[in-house]
Amino acid sequence: MDFKLFKEMLKRTLLVIFTAAVLACQASPKPQPLVQGVSNIVPDERQALVVREVVSLIENYNYKKIKLNDSISSLILDKYIKDLDPYRYYFLASDIKEFEQFRYSLDDDFRNGDLSAPFYIFNVYLKRYNEWLTYTLAQVKGKYNFDENDAYVFDREKMPWETSVAGLQDIWKKKVKYDLVNLKIAGTPPAKNIETLTKRYENLRSQTNKVNNQDVFQIVMDAFTETIDPHTNYFNPANAQQFNEDMARSFEGIGARLKLENDILKIDEVIPGGPAFKSKLLSAGDRIVGVAQGDGEFEDIIGWRIDNSVSKIKGPKGTKVRLKIIPAGRELSSKPVIIELMRERIVMEDQSAKKTVKTVMSDGKPYKIGIIRVPAFYADFKAANAGDPNYKSTTRDVKLLIDTLKNKDKVDAIVMDLRANGGGSLVEAIDLTGLFIDKGPVVQVKNTKNEIEVNEDSNPGVVWNGPLGVMVDRLSASASEIFAGAIQDYGRGVIMGTQTYGKGTVQSSIDLNRLVNPSILQRIAALVNKDAKTTLTTKDGAPIQLGQINLTMAKFYRVNGSSTQHKGVMPDVQFPSLYPLNKIGEDTEPSALPWDEVPKSNFKPVADLTPLKPELVKLHEERMAKSLDYKTLEQDIADMKKRDGEISITLNESKLKAERDSLEAKSLDRINKLRASRGLAPVKKGDKVKKEENVDFIEDESLQIMADLIKLTDPKKAELVNRQPAAF
């Protein structure tokens, strides 16, 4: 995020960390114990440097002002083991006992750049994983009695670690039996089920063989940083690129989504407008078996990891890539077709803000309402800094959509749909709020020195001054909460949905390459590249990449002084939560920062909607009391809660089938009752419901609430609202 706090921090960091990097490169890790039976994965000098720098950044600049110690080391170990084996399928109690030797030393090890302990633990995990894959493959062809009244415990998170190999064998045998009984109930013959499971397990083994030290390092660093706080995260170079592309909503390449299927790279989707789409040479289902850069030699990519293959296909716009393609429907042994594409900058429009217009009837009168779905607060900072006048950003996209809704569609109200919007750019949250309010404070930011900075919308005027609603749910977080909170505090609109996530912390993205002298990177590259399997320098000899860290450096507060941390934003009109509040949300994270308050900022509400809210809630509840959709939603949530508490499942075929049939019949009955209420024909088991027949009940009811708001803010009923002149 390019705000003042980040710039000041970076200046200080560059001075401190550069010296630390020079000195730290001399450290030598302890010898890593070898695990027999696997190809041991070991860390490299680059990762040793990164973990040292991350320790320094966290200890000096994380908002918690925390120092690594034995207590934190203990928490990191527990989290790392849980991340590797959450349901206790792989490790034995004896393994866990052995790992105790590392409980209070990880803090010192990480400070010294020593990763031997967590890499050793991973190699033990890898050995156990391969052992159990081998065991399950041997069990697939075994004889099973599906009339027994036994059960498979699939959630062992709170159970003790198994003390014997025989105990784990019993668990894995039941896992195989469960997979087989599921296939059997589906109606496929036994021989086909054995073939399906064998391929499934062999594919898992194949993927395991592709694990490298960057994968392991990412898992280690996740356990480390998330122990400090849930939102301080390290991204290895590949993940950093993906994160930044998601934030920018654009990337440079051929414009295709890819997936790995049986070790073959396959086109999953061709993105409209990209080179692949415009060329008409690629289709979904085509397989890519070779890649060449420009007029260079082809590389066979069969069996490669998907990230390695994708890195060969992506590249700077204006460069040429050639692909060997086996078209969909042809045998893999057929002669490949060679195609040539020029890479371009691809804008991911399907992941950008979009609008729809719906008309609702209320008291016999139609109301036209525009809905703007905002999936994230994104911005292409790289393009913006380069002076691209058409750079992607949430605010720019939404402004254009509002112009169309206002001037062409002539809507009566606008609803911003922020459901499942996990946040993104703080700057975008401020700018987007500015489209709906005149100049004024939007969010307050408190840094590690307890200094409070008020971030304001400095652009005069509003783009939309009509009735406004904001839809949120439990997955609406961070920047979504800043926007929704500001709209609520200003009295600018009505918030509808469920309590939001409660993420009230600010992260700065720091490119670790900017903190280290290039000559040191070259030294590390030379050391790492002694391993012939690893290439960490680009063709032109550019330095290796260290990745980036998103470091929690501040907390944000609403203009009313309240933090959204833990508590989130409470809607004015509430719906039942589709997501379990006791499992999803900041208040479920053990390392999360607490809720607190700061003084309220100097802001002036544009309206007081408080007198209206009880009436909006009353009208909403009256509709819900008569709504079959609402009753069905409540029943679905109750059923999910019941299933969520289950940790085992029967392996008796007839009982399992009866349970499934009962659930399917119950679900089908609910669907058909809803369809009947809408005048739609019933569907049978297995029928596909047409996309246009799907109903978003939460959205539909939110539009009814907006119609109520329009009526209650009618100038003829001005006595209902104590408003200031610029309200709507």
XYZ file of C-alpha atoms in Angstrom:
728
model
C 0.000 0.000 0.000
C 1.484 3.349 -1.008
C 0.594 5.479 2.004
C 2.872 7.598 4.215
C 3.400 4.995 6.913
C 4.825 2.506 4.441
C 7.217 5.042 2.893
C 8.562 6.147 6.269
C 8.954 2.552 7.402
C 10.798 1.569 4.233
C 13.335 4.360 4.642
C 14.108 3.250 8.192
C 14.145 -0.415 7.238
C 16.612 0.030 4.389
C 19.132 1.549 6.771
C 18.763 -1.134 9.450
C 18.302 -4.245 7.402
C 21.063 -3.644 4.875
C 23.722 -3.867 7.575
C 22.011 -6.891 9.104
C 21.971 -8.653 5.735
C 25.685 -8.159 5.204
C 26.569 -9.559 8.609
C 23.973 -12.337 8.632
C 25.283 -13.970 5.466
C 28.169 -15.377 7.493
C 25.942 -17.623 9.677
C 26.129 -21.401 9.282
C 23.125 -23.623 10.080
C 23.395 -26.842 12.063
C 23.713 -30.068 10.048
C 20.232 -31.265 9.082
C 19.405 -34.826 10.233
C 18.698 -37.124 7.284
C 15.508 -39.149 6.995
C 15.972 -42.589 5.501
C 13.722 -43.636 2.632
C 13.058 -40.226 1.065
C 14.957 -37.744 -1.044
C 15.678 -35.205 1.703
C 14.619 -31.639 0.942
C 17.017 -29.038 2.333
C 16.851 -25.231 2.605
C 19.160 -22.979 0.614
C 21.098 -19.781 1.377
C 18.371 -17.598 -0.079
C 15.830 -18.973 2.392
C 18.280 -18.595 5.283
C 18.634 -14.922 4.372
C 14.867 -14.435 4.041
C 14.000 -15.920 7.433
C 16.632 -13.717 9.091
C 15.231 -10.601 7.415
C 11.645 -11.546 8.299
C 12.618 -12.012 11.955
C 14.217 -8.563 11.931
C 11.227 -6.930 10.241
C 8.773 -8.525 12.673
C 10.802 -7.631 15.755
C 11.366 -4.028 14.634
C 8.245 -3.058 12.708
C 5.309 -5.411 13.377
C 2.459 -3.623 15.140
C 2.661 -6.038 18.072
C 6.257 -4.984 18.806
C 6.984 -8.601 19.599
C 10.326 -10.300 20.200
C 10.791 -13.956 19.301
C 11.261 -16.068 22.422
C 10.806 -19.631 23.667
C 7.050 -19.201 24.098
C 6.638 -18.126 20.475
C 8.948 -20.940 19.360
C 6.621 -23.396 21.084
C 3.567 -21.930 19.330
C 5.326 -22.041 15.935
C 6.149 -25.721 16.391
C 2.557 -26.590 17.310
C 1.163 -24.634 14.355
C 3.670 -26.123 11.911
C 2.830 -29.690 12.954
C -0.893 -28.900 12.796
C -0.520 -27.368 9.330
C 1.243 -30.509 8.083
C -1.063 -33.038 9.727
C -4.274 -31.332 10.951
C -6.304 -34.543 11.353
C -3.443 -36.705 12.672
C -3.363 -39.208 9.823
C 0.410 -39.315 9.256
C 2.597 -38.705 12.289
C 2.914 -41.241 15.091
C 3.077 -40.259 18.760
C 6.763 -41.216 18.658
C 7.373 -38.671 15.864
C 5.707 -35.936 17.904
C 7.798 -36.867 20.927
C 10.978 -36.621 18.831
C 9.980 -33.166 17.558
C 9.870 -31.914 21.165
C 13.621 -31.334 20.959
C 12.880 -28.321 18.728
C 10.151 -26.762 20.897
C 12.213 -23.949 22.406
C 14.925 -23.473 19.781
C 13.074 -22.277 16.658
C 13.259 -18.632 17.749
C 17.068 -18.722 17.934
C 17.316 -20.871 14.798
C 15.216 -18.475 12.706
C 17.176 -15.478 13.972
C 20.343 -17.250 12.783
C 18.837 -18.353 9.464
C 18.830 -22.020 10.521
C 15.937 -23.962 8.959
C 17.278 -27.463 9.533
C 14.678 -28.371 12.213
C 11.465 -27.562 10.272
C 12.898 -29.085 7.079
C 13.770 -32.257 9.003
C 10.205 -32.402 10.359
C 8.871 -32.002 6.825
C 11.054 -34.843 5.553
C 9.654 -37.086 8.296
C 6.170 -36.022 7.196
C 7.062 -36.766 3.576
C 8.255 -40.228 4.544
C 5.036 -40.937 6.460
C 2.937 -39.533 3.603
C 4.609 -41.816 1.062
C 4.339 -44.798 3.415
C 0.600 -44.318 3.768
C 0.112 -43.776 0.043
C 1.926 -47.074 -0.559
C -0.245 -48.747 2.074
C -3.515 -47.399 0.631
C -2.563 -48.474 -2.888
C -2.061 -52.001 -1.530
C -5.466 -51.880 0.220
C -7.497 -50.776 -2.806
C -7.784 -54.320 -4.146
C -8.602 -55.797 -0.730
C -11.881 -57.528 0.217
C -14.352 -55.361 2.130
C -17.633 -56.160 3.846
C -19.926 -53.199 3.272
C -22.620 -54.689 5.536
C -20.586 -54.184 8.723
C -21.625 -51.495 11.194
C -18.217 -49.828 11.371
C -17.445 -46.122 10.942
C -14.703 -43.919 9.552
C -13.518 -41.087 11.836
C -12.562 -38.394 9.345
C -11.930 -35.586 11.858
C -9.251 -36.618 14.365
C -8.044 -33.103 15.193
C -8.887 -33.408 18.898
C -7.959 -37.066 19.247
C -4.603 -38.331 20.572
C -1.788 -39.183 18.168
C -1.734 -42.855 17.257
C 0.943 -44.770 19.124
C 1.314 -47.669 16.693
C 1.612 -48.342 12.981
C -1.251 -50.830 13.345
C -3.486 -48.057 14.694
C -2.811 -45.831 11.695
C -3.218 -48.777 9.337
C -6.741 -49.264 10.663
C -7.515 -45.564 10.031
C -6.161 -45.706 6.484
C -7.910 -48.949 5.684
C -11.198 -47.347 6.697
C -10.332 -44.332 4.557
C -9.933 -46.633 1.536
C -13.171 -48.406 2.420
C -14.957 -45.062 2.642
C -13.669 -44.033 -0.798
C -14.780 -47.382 -2.228
C -18.256 -47.337 -0.667
C -18.811 -43.820 -2.042
C -17.949 -45.015 -5.553
C -20.080 -48.142 -5.063
C -23.126 -46.100 -4.041
C -22.618 -43.987 -7.173
C -23.281 -47.165 -9.164
C -19.953 -47.808 -10.881
C -18.692 -51.428 -11.081
C -16.047 -52.668 -8.566
C -13.292 -53.007 -11.191
C -13.797 -49.391 -12.293
C -13.790 -48.221 -8.660
C -10.427 -49.915 -8.058
C -9.038 -48.289 -11.201
C -10.373 -44.851 -10.173
C -8.903 -45.025 -6.670
C -5.583 -46.387 -7.896
C -5.244 -43.460 -10.321
C -6.238 -41.015 -7.569
C -3.609 -42.265 -5.131
C -0.926 -42.549 -7.823
C -1.622 -38.963 -8.857
C -1.107 -37.893 -5.236
C 2.215 -39.716 -5.224
C 3.201 -38.011 -8.478
C 2.418 -34.570 -7.021
C 4.398 -35.387 -3.871
C 7.474 -36.126 -5.971
C 7.319 -32.566 -7.327
C 7.543 -30.869 -3.911
C 10.610 -28.617 -3.681
C 12.306 -26.550 -0.997
C 10.328 -23.433 -1.915
C 7.091 -25.303 -1.133
C 8.463 -26.429 2.227
C 9.786 -22.968 3.007
C 6.366 -21.453 2.308
C 4.730 -23.837 4.796
C 7.394 -23.058 7.410
C 7.011 -19.312 6.944
C 3.194 -19.540 7.068
C 3.413 -21.251 10.456
C 5.936 -18.658 11.639
C 4.219 -15.458 10.492
C 0.658 -16.554 11.338
C 1.802 -17.328 14.876
C 2.763 -13.653 15.161
C -0.555 -12.420 13.733
C -3.038 -13.800 11.185
C -2.263 -11.249 8.483
C 1.520 -10.936 8.513
C 2.355 -13.226 5.597
C 5.457 -14.129 3.616
C 5.048 -14.975 -0.079
C 7.732 -16.883 -1.951
C 8.529 -15.395 -5.397
C 5.863 -17.399 -7.265
C 3.171 -16.648 -4.703
C 4.227 -12.990 -4.554
C 3.710 -12.702 -8.306
C 0.267 -14.295 -8.005
C -0.682 -11.998 -5.127
C 0.335 -8.888 -7.067
C -1.491 -10.062 -10.187
C -4.635 -10.618 -8.127
C -4.286 -7.129 -6.664
C -3.731 -5.595 -10.114
C -6.437 -7.719 -11.765
C -4.050 -8.110 -14.678
C -1.033 -10.116 -15.841
C 1.117 -10.525 -18.924
C 0.786 -13.740 -20.894
C -1.390 -15.558 -23.432
C -4.738 -15.273 -21.630
C -5.612 -18.806 -20.564
C -6.372 -20.503 -17.260
C -4.475 -23.760 -16.895
C -4.749 -26.862 -14.739
C -2.738 -30.034 -14.286
C -4.481 -33.284 -15.128
C -2.575 -36.566 -14.907
C 0.753 -34.729 -15.243
C -0.423 -32.960 -18.422
C -0.999 -29.188 -18.584
C -4.519 -28.556 -19.829
C -6.386 -25.425 -20.954
C -9.197 -24.947 -18.448
C -10.517 -21.693 -19.874
C -9.593 -19.200 -22.572
C -9.917 -15.624 -21.264
C -11.959 -13.392 -23.610
C -9.926 -10.642 -25.263
C -6.510 -12.246 -24.726
C -4.067 -13.487 -27.398
C -5.289 -17.095 -27.107
C -8.898 -15.956 -27.576
C -8.154 -13.644 -30.504
C -6.003 -16.233 -32.272
C -8.791 -18.875 -32.200
C -5.965 -21.440 -32.016
C -6.633 -22.639 -28.452
C -9.721 -24.144 -26.832
C -10.663 -25.464 -23.410
C -9.480 -29.076 -23.148
C -6.384 -28.616 -25.343
C -3.180 -29.955 -23.771
C 0.173 -28.166 -23.834
C 3.127 -30.561 -24.062
C 5.955 -28.229 -25.077
C 6.962 -24.553 -24.774
C 9.542 -22.488 -26.641
C 10.582 -18.884 -26.050
C 10.506 -16.922 -29.298
C 12.366 -18.949 -31.931
C 14.252 -20.989 -29.327
C 14.215 -24.733 -28.703
C 11.108 -26.456 -27.330
C 11.096 -27.781 -23.758
C 8.986 -30.857 -23.011
C 6.818 -29.920 -19.995
C 4.989 -33.234 -19.438
C 5.255 -34.112 -15.754
C 6.348 -30.609 -14.742
C 4.853 -28.772 -11.778
C 2.099 -26.413 -12.899
C 3.890 -23.307 -11.566
C 7.046 -24.148 -13.529
C 5.055 -24.687 -16.717
C 3.050 -21.489 -16.251
C 6.246 -19.456 -15.699
C 7.448 -20.584 -19.142
C 4.172 -19.603 -20.823
C 3.791 -16.227 -19.133
C 6.147 -13.395 -20.047
C 6.445 -9.698 -20.872
C 3.924 -8.262 -23.315
C 5.224 -8.045 -26.857
C 7.302 -11.218 -26.584
C 6.649 -14.397 -28.554
C 5.921 -17.857 -27.171
C 5.419 -21.070 -29.158
C 3.389 -23.992 -27.856
C 3.089 -27.642 -28.813
C -0.590 -28.516 -28.514
C -2.502 -31.802 -28.495
C -6.041 -30.627 -29.372
C -8.941 -31.784 -27.179
C -10.315 -35.156 -28.264
C -7.080 -36.396 -29.829
C -4.854 -39.095 -28.363
C -1.800 -37.948 -26.452
C 0.324 -39.946 -28.899
C -0.890 -37.899 -31.878
C 1.388 -35.353 -33.543
C 1.377 -31.987 -31.701
C 0.190 -28.828 -33.421
C 2.635 -25.916 -33.088
C 1.105 -22.484 -32.520
C 2.695 -19.072 -32.047
C 1.312 -16.284 -29.823
C 2.428 -12.775 -28.890
C 1.995 -12.154 -25.178
C -0.160 -9.240 -24.072
C -1.331 -7.603 -20.864
C -4.467 -9.468 -19.825
C -7.128 -7.697 -17.791
C -9.211 -10.082 -15.686
C -12.603 -8.509 -16.293
C -14.458 -11.458 -14.773
C -12.774 -10.656 -11.429
C -13.491 -6.925 -11.630
C -16.465 -4.854 -10.494
C -19.640 -5.561 -12.502
C -23.171 -4.191 -12.588
C -26.663 -5.584 -13.008
C -30.017 -3.821 -12.936
C -33.143 -5.290 -11.363
C -36.668 -3.988 -10.942
C -38.588 -4.773 -7.745
C -42.234 -4.173 -7.019
C -43.232 -2.654 -3.687
C -46.814 -1.601 -2.899
C -47.576 -1.957 -6.594
C -44.862 0.448 -7.674
C -41.709 -0.535 -9.615
C -38.265 0.497 -8.396
C -35.213 0.121 -10.584
C -32.098 -0.713 -8.580
C -28.499 -1.050 -9.771
C -26.311 -3.666 -8.118
C -22.524 -3.289 -8.291
C -20.684 -6.463 -7.342
C -17.195 -5.647 -6.026
C -15.107 -8.857 -5.550
C -12.053 -7.069 -4.062
C -10.406 -3.680 -3.596
C -7.848 -3.965 -6.365
C -5.430 -1.564 -8.029
C -2.688 -1.970 -10.611
C -0.118 0.232 -8.856
C 2.600 -0.770 -11.302
C 0.590 0.465 -14.284
C -0.512 3.597 -12.405
C 3.073 4.503 -11.471
C 4.107 3.942 -15.094
C 1.569 6.566 -16.157
C -0.924 4.191 -17.823
C -4.132 6.266 -18.111
C -6.243 3.087 -18.240
C -4.829 1.299 -15.185
C -7.223 -1.011 -13.349
C -8.681 0.005 -10.010
C -11.873 -0.651 -8.081
C -12.762 3.045 -7.817
C -12.209 3.774 -11.508
C -14.277 0.736 -12.543
C -17.112 1.521 -10.108
C -17.226 5.191 -11.170
C -17.782 4.156 -14.786
C -20.492 1.703 -13.713
C -22.253 4.377 -11.645
C -22.191 6.785 -14.604
C -23.966 4.155 -16.705
C -26.464 3.264 -13.971
C -27.273 6.934 -13.382
C -27.372 8.286 -16.913
C -28.391 5.316 -19.046
C -30.211 2.885 -16.766
C -31.831 5.671 -14.708
C -31.856 3.643 -11.493
C -33.654 4.746 -8.322
C -31.016 3.323 -5.972
C -27.644 1.563 -5.956
C -26.549 -1.445 -3.898
C -22.856 -2.195 -3.433
C -22.476 -5.979 -3.045
C -19.373 -6.648 -0.934
C -20.237 -10.211 0.028
C -17.130 -12.445 0.175
C -14.964 -9.376 -0.540
C -11.866 -10.002 1.585
C -10.450 -6.501 1.112
C -7.295 -5.360 -0.648
C -6.035 -1.812 -1.152
C -6.635 0.660 1.692
C -6.263 3.529 -0.787
C -9.056 2.077 -2.925
C -11.376 1.768 0.092
C -10.851 5.492 0.785
C -11.278 6.524 -2.850
C -14.378 4.360 -3.318
C -16.006 5.903 -0.247
C -15.303 9.285 -1.820
C -17.688 8.459 -4.683
C -20.584 8.597 -2.213
C -19.591 11.358 0.236
C -18.196 14.851 -0.150
C -14.763 15.608 1.274
C -14.034 14.257 4.731
C -12.353 11.598 6.914
C -12.848 7.970 5.869
C -10.568 5.939 8.120
C -8.110 6.494 10.947
C -4.777 4.642 11.037
C -2.729 4.118 14.208
C 0.916 3.116 13.765
C 3.376 1.350 16.056
C 4.171 4.653 17.813
C 0.457 5.087 18.615
C 0.347 8.045 16.233
C -3.050 8.440 14.590
C -3.315 9.584 10.991
C -6.719 10.470 9.553
C -7.040 9.396 5.905
C -9.525 11.581 4.067
C -11.373 11.728 0.811
C -9.998 14.975 -0.572
C -12.003 15.035 -3.819
C -14.994 17.397 -3.597
C -18.394 16.254 -4.810
C -20.068 12.865 -5.129
C -20.695 10.575 -8.073
C -23.924 9.116 -6.620
C -26.061 11.016 -4.113
C -29.155 8.827 -4.298
C -30.329 6.012 -1.983
C -27.498 3.590 -1.244
C -27.264 0.119 0.273
C -24.263 -2.089 1.078
C -24.487 -5.879 1.239
C -21.970 -7.670 3.485
C -21.430 -11.113 4.980
C -18.965 -12.885 7.281
C -16.359 -12.991 4.490
C -16.446 -9.216 3.950
C -13.196 -8.044 5.513
C -10.607 -5.280 5.846
C -11.139 -2.682 3.080
C -14.773 -3.854 2.783
C -15.220 -3.045 6.461
C -13.617 0.387 6.048
C -16.064 1.219 3.250
C -19.149 -0.239 4.961
C -18.204 1.356 8.292
C -17.735 4.793 6.718
C -21.041 4.581 4.830
C -22.766 3.615 8.091
C -21.051 6.298 10.195
C -21.862 9.042 7.708
C -25.488 7.912 7.545
C -24.930 7.650 3.811
C -26.630 4.290 3.315
C -28.036 1.133 4.863
C -25.825 -1.886 5.627
C -27.516 -5.254 5.044
C -26.312 -8.797 5.756
C -24.371 -10.436 8.583
C -21.607 -9.367 10.963
C -18.412 -8.911 8.942
C -15.062 -10.662 9.447
C -13.445 -8.194 11.860
C -10.040 -7.569 10.249
C -8.950 -4.155 11.469
C -5.228 -4.306 10.703
C -3.166 -2.710 7.935
C -0.425 -4.538 6.040
C 2.390 -3.085 3.950
C 3.769 -5.179 1.078
C 7.578 -5.165 1.200
C 9.695 -6.533 -1.650
C 12.562 -8.213 0.202
C 14.922 -7.665 -2.733
C 14.774 -3.941 -1.966
C 16.258 -4.542 1.468
C 19.368 -6.452 0.435
C 22.474 -5.346 -1.461
C 22.447 -6.861 -5.003
C 26.015 -8.132 -4.586
C 24.866 -10.283 -1.653
C 22.052 -11.696 -3.793
C 24.580 -12.619 -6.463
C 26.756 -14.379 -3.874
C 23.757 -16.367 -2.680
C 22.762 -17.191 -6.250
C 26.237 -18.585 -6.868
C 25.983 -20.762 -3.747
C 22.491 -22.019 -4.510
C 23.185 -22.683 -8.164
C 25.794 -25.272 -7.260
C 22.744 -27.509 -7.244
C 22.232 -28.257 -10.926
C 18.506 -28.831 -10.368
C 17.956 -25.218 -9.350
C 18.083 -22.118 -11.536
C 17.549 -18.933 -9.578
C 18.964 -16.317 -11.931
C 17.253 -15.024 -15.029
C 18.787 -15.407 -18.490
C 20.379 -11.970 -18.317
C 21.944 -12.705 -14.921
C 19.479 -10.627 -12.863
C 19.561 -11.283 -9.099
C 17.485 -14.028 -7.558
C 14.104 -13.134 -6.093
C 13.487 -13.320 -2.350
C 9.712 -12.841 -2.367
C 7.760 -10.354 -0.296
C 6.266 -9.958 3.155
C 2.928 -8.345 3.946
C 3.729 -6.926 7.370
C 1.106 -5.781 9.873
C 2.231 -2.248 10.738
C -0.932 -0.431 11.801
C -4.552 -0.726 12.871
C -7.407 1.122 11.259
C -10.391 2.663 12.985
C -13.714 3.968 11.827
C -14.303 7.700 11.815
C -16.454 7.187 14.942
C -13.308 5.923 16.742
C -14.238 2.245 16.919
C -11.939 -0.449 15.587
C -13.448 -3.090 13.329
C -10.907 -5.548 14.794
C -12.721 -8.609 16.176
C -16.146 -6.935 16.067
C -16.370 -6.104 12.387
C -19.318 -4.051 11.122
C -22.790 -4.874 12.422
C -25.436 -4.475 9.682
C -28.470 -2.243 10.138
C -30.683 -5.024 8.802
C -29.420 -8.492 9.671
C -29.689 -11.863 7.933
C -28.755 -15.292 9.301
C -25.111 -16.150 8.546
C -24.412 -18.795 5.919
C -20.945 -19.185 7.462
C -20.299 -20.470 11.004
C -19.438 -17.427 13.115
C -17.564 -19.602 15.616
C -15.156 -20.869 12.926
C -14.744 -17.978 10.499
C -13.742 -14.492 11.593
C -10.964 -12.556 13.278
C -12.306 -13.395 16.728
C -11.568 -17.081 16.017
C -7.849 -16.395 15.409
C -5.706 -16.991 18.539
C -2.970 -14.542 17.466
C -5.325 -11.719 16.465
C -4.954 -8.228 17.912
C -7.660 -7.070 20.376
C -10.489 -4.582 19.815
C -10.010 -1.026 21.049
C -10.998 2.550 20.329
C -9.421 5.907 19.474
C -10.971 9.382 19.651
C -13.619 10.026 17.038
C -12.478 12.030 14.009
C -13.863 15.390 12.924
C -16.479 14.164 10.461
C -19.969 15.435 9.691
C -22.660 12.829 8.936
C -24.605 13.549 5.762
C -27.803 12.115 7.204
C -29.274 10.495 10.291
C -30.907 7.243 9.267
C -31.320 6.097 12.880
C -35.074 6.854 13.006
C -35.585 4.802 9.833
C -33.757 1.644 10.864
C -36.428 0.202 13.216
C -39.019 0.611 10.467
C -36.727 -1.024 7.883
C -36.096 -3.941 10.265
C -39.832 -4.279 11.022
C -40.803 -4.397 7.327
C -37.971 -6.884 6.675
C -39.088 -9.173 9.519
C -42.712 -9.044 8.351
C -41.643 -10.278 4.925
C -39.399 -12.938 6.460
C -42.243 -14.300 8.601
C -44.127 -15.110 5.374
C -41.107 -16.089 3.267
C -40.552 -19.688 2.235
C -37.026 -18.699 1.105
C -36.222 -17.424 4.597
C -37.601 -20.537 6.272
C -35.565 -22.705 3.876
C -32.432 -20.646 4.534
C -32.825 -21.087 8.297
C -33.336 -24.839 7.875
C -30.271 -25.121 5.619
C -28.164 -23.297 8.220
C -29.479 -25.569 10.999
C -28.631 -28.662 8.915
C -25.119 -27.315 8.209
C -24.539 -26.734 11.920
C -25.609 -30.285 12.673
C -23.298 -31.743 10.010
C -20.482 -29.471 11.140
C -20.438 -31.191 14.529
C -19.993 -34.669 13.043
C -16.545 -36.275 13.094
C -17.339 -39.747 11.749
C -19.470 -41.436 9.102
C -20.887 -44.903 8.722
C -19.235 -47.397 6.356
C -22.350 -49.554 6.153
C -23.438 -49.273 2.524
C -27.201 -49.535 3.094
C -27.146 -47.052 6.001
C -24.922 -44.600 4.149
C -27.089 -44.846 1.032
C -30.233 -44.339 3.091
C -28.716 -41.249 4.738
C -27.658 -39.827 1.370
C -31.022 -40.585 -0.233
C -32.816 -38.957 2.685
C -30.676 -35.817 2.451
C -31.088 -35.644 -1.340
C -34.857 -36.171 -1.093
C -35.101 -33.479 1.578
C -33.039 -31.069 -0.525
C -35.028 -31.843 -3.691
C -38.300 -31.320 -1.829
C -37.127 -27.901 -0.612
C -35.970 -26.919 -4.098
C -39.291 -27.904 -5.682
C -41.340 -26.097 -3.039
C -39.332 -22.965 -3.767
C -39.708 -23.490 -7.525
C -43.474 -23.945 -7.131
C -43.668 -20.674 -5.191
C -42.032 -18.982 -8.198
C -44.216 -20.695 -10.774
C -41.417 -22.954 -12.043
C -41.779 -26.605 -13.018
C -40.387 -29.190 -10.554
C -37.025 -30.837 -11.196
C -36.097 -34.485 -10.760
C -33.053 -35.982 -9.089
C -29.997 -35.382 -11.265
C -31.582 -32.560 -13.291
C -29.453 -29.476 -13.854
C -31.086 -26.217 -12.815
C -30.742 -23.514 -15.455
C -28.528 -20.626 -14.407
C -31.268 -18.077 -14.992
C -33.567 -20.021 -12.639
C -31.208 -19.730 -9.670
C -32.378 -17.187 -7.113
C -30.189 -15.092 -4.824
C -32.673 -14.673 -1.994
C -30.373 -12.452 0.090
C -29.976 -10.098 -2.858
C -33.699 -10.078 -3.631
C -34.633 -9.223 -0.036
C -31.927 -6.549 0.070
C -33.548 -4.911 -2.957
C -36.889 -4.947 -1.135
C -35.189 -3.198 1.795
C -33.903 -0.592 -0.652
C -37.435 -0.057 -1.951
C -38.533 0.509 1.665
C -35.677 3.004 2.098
C -36.715 4.918 -1.024
C -40.299 5.189 0.219
C -39.262 6.236 3.723
C -36.950 8.946 2.352
C -39.578 10.308 -0.032
C -39.566 14.121 0.240
C -43.308 13.977 0.998
C -42.443 11.974 4.148
C -39.499 14.129 5.196
C -40.771 14.247 8.764
C -39.689 10.598 9.151
C -36.028 11.490 8.732
C -33.961 14.078 10.562
C -31.697 14.728 7.598
C -29.145 17.290 6.607
C -29.674 18.869 3.150
C -27.102 16.752 1.272
C -28.442 13.366 2.364
C -29.670 11.922 -0.912
